[in-house]
Coordinates of C-alpha atoms in Angstrom, one line a residue:
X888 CA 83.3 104.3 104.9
X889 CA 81.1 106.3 102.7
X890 CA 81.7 108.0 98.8
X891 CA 84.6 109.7 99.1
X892 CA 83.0 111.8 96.5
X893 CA 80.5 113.1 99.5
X894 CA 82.1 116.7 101.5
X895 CA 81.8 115.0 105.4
X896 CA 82.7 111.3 104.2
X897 CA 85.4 112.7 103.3
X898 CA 87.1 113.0 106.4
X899 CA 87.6 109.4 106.2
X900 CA 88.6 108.9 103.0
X901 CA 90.1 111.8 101.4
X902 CA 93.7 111.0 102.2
X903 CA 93.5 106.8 100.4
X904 CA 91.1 108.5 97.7
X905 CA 94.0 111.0 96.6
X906 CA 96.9 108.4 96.9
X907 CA 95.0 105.9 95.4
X908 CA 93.8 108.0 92.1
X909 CA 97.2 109.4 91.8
X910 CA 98.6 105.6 91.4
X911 CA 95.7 104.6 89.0
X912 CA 96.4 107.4 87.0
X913 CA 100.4 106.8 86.6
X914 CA 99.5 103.2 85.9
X915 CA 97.0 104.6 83.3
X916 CA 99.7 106.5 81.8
X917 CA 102.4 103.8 81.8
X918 CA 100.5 101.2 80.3
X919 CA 98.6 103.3 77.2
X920 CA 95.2 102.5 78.6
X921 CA 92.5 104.4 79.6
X922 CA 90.8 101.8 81.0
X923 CA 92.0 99.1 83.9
X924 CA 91.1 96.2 85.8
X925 CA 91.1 97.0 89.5
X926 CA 90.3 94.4 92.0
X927 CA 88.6 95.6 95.5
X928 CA 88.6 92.6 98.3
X929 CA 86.2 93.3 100.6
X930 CA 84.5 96.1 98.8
X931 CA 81.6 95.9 100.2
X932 CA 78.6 98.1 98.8
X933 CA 80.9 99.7 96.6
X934 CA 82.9 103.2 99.0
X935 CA 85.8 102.5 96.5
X936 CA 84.5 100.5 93.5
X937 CA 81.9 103.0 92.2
X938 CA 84.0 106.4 92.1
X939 CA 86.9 104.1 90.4
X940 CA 84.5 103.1 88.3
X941 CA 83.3 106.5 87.3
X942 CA 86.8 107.2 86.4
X943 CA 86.3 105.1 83.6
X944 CA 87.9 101.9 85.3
X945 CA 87.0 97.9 85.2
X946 CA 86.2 96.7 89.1
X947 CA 85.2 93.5 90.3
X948 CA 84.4 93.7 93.6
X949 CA 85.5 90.9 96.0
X950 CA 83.2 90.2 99.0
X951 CA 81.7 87.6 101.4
X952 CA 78.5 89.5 102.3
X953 CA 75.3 88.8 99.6
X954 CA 73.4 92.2 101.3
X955 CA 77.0 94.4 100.8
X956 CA 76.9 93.1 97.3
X957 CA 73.5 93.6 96.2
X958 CA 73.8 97.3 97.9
X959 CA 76.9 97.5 95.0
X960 CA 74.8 96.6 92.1
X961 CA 72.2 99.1 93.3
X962 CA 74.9 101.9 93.9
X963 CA 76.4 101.3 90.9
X964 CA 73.2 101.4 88.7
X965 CA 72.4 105.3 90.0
X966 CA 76.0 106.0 89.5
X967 CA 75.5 105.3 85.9
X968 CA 78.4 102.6 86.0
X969 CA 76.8 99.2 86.3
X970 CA 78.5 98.1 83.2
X971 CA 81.7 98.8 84.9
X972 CA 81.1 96.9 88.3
X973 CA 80.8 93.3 89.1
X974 CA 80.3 92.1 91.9
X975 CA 81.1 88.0 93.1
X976 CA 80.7 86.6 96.6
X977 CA 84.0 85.5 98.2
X978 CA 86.8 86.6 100.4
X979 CA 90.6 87.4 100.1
X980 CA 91.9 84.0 101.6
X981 CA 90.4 82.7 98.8
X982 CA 90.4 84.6 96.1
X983 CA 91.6 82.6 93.1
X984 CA 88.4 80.3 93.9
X985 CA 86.0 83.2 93.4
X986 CA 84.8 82.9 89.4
X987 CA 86.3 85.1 86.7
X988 CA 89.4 86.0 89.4
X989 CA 92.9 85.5 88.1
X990 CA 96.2 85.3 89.0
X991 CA 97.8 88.4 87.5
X992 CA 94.7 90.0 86.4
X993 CA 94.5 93.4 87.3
X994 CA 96.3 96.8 87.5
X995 CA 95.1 97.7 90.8
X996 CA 94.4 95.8 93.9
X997 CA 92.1 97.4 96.8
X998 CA 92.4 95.9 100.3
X999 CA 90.6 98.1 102.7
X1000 CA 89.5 97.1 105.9
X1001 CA 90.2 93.8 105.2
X1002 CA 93.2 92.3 107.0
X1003 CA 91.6 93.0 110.7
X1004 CA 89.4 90.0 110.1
X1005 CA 91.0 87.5 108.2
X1006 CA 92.3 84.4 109.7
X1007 CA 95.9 84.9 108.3
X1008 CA 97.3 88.7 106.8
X1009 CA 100.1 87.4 105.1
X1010 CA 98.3 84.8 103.5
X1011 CA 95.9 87.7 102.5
X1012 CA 98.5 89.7 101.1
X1013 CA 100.0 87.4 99.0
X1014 CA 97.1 86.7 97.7
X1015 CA 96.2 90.0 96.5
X1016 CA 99.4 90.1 95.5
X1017 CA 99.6 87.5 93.1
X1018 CA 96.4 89.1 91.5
X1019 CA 98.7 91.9 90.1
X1020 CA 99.7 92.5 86.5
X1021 CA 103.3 93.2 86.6
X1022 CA 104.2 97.3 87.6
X1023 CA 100.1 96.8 89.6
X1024 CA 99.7 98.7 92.8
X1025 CA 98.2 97.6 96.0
X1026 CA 96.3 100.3 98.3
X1027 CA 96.4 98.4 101.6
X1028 CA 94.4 100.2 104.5
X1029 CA 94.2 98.4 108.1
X1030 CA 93.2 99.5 111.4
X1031 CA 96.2 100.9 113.2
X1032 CA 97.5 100.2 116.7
X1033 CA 98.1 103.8 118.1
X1034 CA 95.2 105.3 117.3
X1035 CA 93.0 102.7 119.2
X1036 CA 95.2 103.2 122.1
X1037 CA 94.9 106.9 122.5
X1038 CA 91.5 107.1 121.4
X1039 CA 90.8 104.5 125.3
X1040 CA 93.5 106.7 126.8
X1041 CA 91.0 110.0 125.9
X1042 CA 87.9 108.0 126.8
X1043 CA 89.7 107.6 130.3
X1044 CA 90.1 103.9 130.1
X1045 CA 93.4 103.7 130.6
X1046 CA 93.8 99.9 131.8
X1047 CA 92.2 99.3 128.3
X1048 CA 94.5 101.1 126.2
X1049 CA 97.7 99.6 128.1
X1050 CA 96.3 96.2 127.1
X1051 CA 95.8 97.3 123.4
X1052 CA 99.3 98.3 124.3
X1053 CA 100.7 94.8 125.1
X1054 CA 98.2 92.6 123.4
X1055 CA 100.0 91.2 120.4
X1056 CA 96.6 91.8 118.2
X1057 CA 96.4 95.0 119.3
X1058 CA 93.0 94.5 121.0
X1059 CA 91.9 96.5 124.5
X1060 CA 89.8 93.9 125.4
X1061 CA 87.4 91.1 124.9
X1062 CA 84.3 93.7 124.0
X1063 CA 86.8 95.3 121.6
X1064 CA 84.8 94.9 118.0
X1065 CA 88.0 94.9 115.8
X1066 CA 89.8 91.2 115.8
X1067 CA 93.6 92.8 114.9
X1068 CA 95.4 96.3 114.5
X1069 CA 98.3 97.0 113.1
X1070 CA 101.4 99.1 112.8
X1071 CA 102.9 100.6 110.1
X1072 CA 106.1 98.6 110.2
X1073 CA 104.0 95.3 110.3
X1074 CA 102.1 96.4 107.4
X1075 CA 105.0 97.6 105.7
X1076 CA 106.5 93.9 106.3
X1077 CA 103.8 92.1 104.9
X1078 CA 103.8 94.2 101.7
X1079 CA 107.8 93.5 101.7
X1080 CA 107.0 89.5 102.4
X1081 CA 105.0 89.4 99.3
X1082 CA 107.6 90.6 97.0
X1083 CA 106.1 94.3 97.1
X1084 CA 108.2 97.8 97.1
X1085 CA 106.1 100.4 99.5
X1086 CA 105.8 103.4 97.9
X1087 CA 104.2 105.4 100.4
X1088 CA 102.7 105.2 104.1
X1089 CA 99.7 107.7 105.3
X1090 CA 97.9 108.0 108.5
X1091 CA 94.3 108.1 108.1
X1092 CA 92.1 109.9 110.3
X1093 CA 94.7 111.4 112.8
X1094 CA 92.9 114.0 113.7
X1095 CA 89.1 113.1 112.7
X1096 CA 88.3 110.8 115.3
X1097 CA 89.7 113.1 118.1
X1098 CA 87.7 116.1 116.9
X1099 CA 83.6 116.7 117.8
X1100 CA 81.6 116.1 115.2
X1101 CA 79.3 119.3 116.2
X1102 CA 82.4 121.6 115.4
X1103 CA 83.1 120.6 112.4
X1104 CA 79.6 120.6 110.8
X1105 CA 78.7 124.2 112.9
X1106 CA 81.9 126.0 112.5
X1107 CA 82.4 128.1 109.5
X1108 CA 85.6 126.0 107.3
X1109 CA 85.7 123.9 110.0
X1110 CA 85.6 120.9 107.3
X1111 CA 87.9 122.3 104.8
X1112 CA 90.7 123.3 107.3
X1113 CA 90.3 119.6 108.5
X1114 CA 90.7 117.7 105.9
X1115 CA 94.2 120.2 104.4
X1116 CA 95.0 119.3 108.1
X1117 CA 94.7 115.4 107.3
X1118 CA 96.6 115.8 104.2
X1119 CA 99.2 117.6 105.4
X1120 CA 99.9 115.2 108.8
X1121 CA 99.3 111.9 106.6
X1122 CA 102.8 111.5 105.4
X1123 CA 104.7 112.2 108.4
X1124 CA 105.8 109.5 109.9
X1125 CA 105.3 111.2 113.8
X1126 CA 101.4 111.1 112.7
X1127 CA 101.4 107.3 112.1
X1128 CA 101.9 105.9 115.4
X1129 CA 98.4 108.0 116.0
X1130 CA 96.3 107.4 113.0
X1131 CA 93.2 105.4 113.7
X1132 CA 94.0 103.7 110.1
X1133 CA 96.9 102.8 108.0
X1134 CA 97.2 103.4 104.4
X1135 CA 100.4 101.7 102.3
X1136 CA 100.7 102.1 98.7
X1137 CA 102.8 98.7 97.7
X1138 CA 104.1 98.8 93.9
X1139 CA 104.7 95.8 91.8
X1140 CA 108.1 95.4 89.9
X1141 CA 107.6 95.8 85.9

């Protein structure tokens, strides 16, 4: 995912970038601070960190990958925000191993993209979980089962998407390059197994995927009517079962 601060990234991101600065900014407003401490697992080169960084925010970004890291510090330098970013090799399975990570340390939890690789989800969960200050939020966004299977339906390989169908990962085959997809009711189960109320579900990219890319970069408010389009369907629970990703806001209990 790129910037969600970038017009056509946006399309991917718009949706968990709205939800997601909407819950740092109540938290910022119940607590009396202008400034938190967000975690991001699996942050990567920074899609997230960096524009909730520029809000003013503490992030230590979380990840296994030296190259994705040293992509962050670079990003985070021509942001302007490298004093606000730090970055420490490590993954969510075990994260209270990873230096200067604590157990109820931070306001905010990121885990995007995450739980599709990771040996065990609910292990991953509770992990992020327990990173959570008391009344902390945790975006959660995972690859979602529907979307994959119409997106191989569309494609015309139907056998395919009636294995994703079946296939208790979700997968459509052996060449498929995602290891696990998910529902929303399984991710709204995991974030309920780790003590967490869901405050909201969104489908991400229900319609971007499906769309060509030449009409919406050709045709005149093509973008703009896209993304209000994205907003609007994101909520309703009739657009999840489609949404090539899965977005849950869980809240912690003050």
């Amino acid at each position: 995912m790129s910037d969600p601060l970038r017009p056509r990234a946006s399309l991917r991101t718009a949706v968990v970038w709205d939800v997601l600065k909407d819950a740092l900014d109540r938290r910022a407003e119940a607590s009396g601070r202008d400034t938190l401490d967000v975690l991001d697992t699996g942050g990567g080169t920074g899609n997230f960190a960096v524009p909730v960084a520029r809000l003013g925010h503490r992030v230590t970004v979380v990840d296994p990958s030296p190259n994705a890291l040293f992509a962050l510090e670079r990003r985070a330098a021509e942001a302007g925000v490298a004093d606000q970013v730090r970055g420490v090799q490590g993954d969510v399975l075990g994260l209270f191993d990873v230096e200067g990570v604590e157990r109820g340390g931070y306001d905010a939890v990121l885990c995007h993209g995450v739980l599709e690789y990771v040996e065990d989800p609910a292990e991953g969960v509770r992990n992020a979980v327990e990173a959570l200050r008391p009344a902390g939020a945790l975006s959660l966004l995972a690859a979602g089962l529907g979307g994959a299977v119409l997106a191989r339906a569309l494609a015309g390989h139907f056998n395919e998407a009636r294995h994703a169908l079946t296939d208790p990962a979700g997968r459509w085959g052996e060449g498929d390059p995602v290891p696990r997809r998910f529902t929303a009711e399984q991710l709204g189960e995991l974030v309920g197994a780790a003590g967490l109320k869901v405050g909201s579900v969104q489908g991400v990219r229900v319609f971007a995927d499906l769309v060509p890319g030449v009409l919406v970069d050709t045709e005149p408010g093509a973008l703009e009517a896209l993304l209000k389009l994205e907003a609007a369907a994101a909520e309703l629970p009739a657009f999840h079962s489609v949404a090539t990703q899965l977005h849950v806001l869980g809240e912690k209990q003050g």
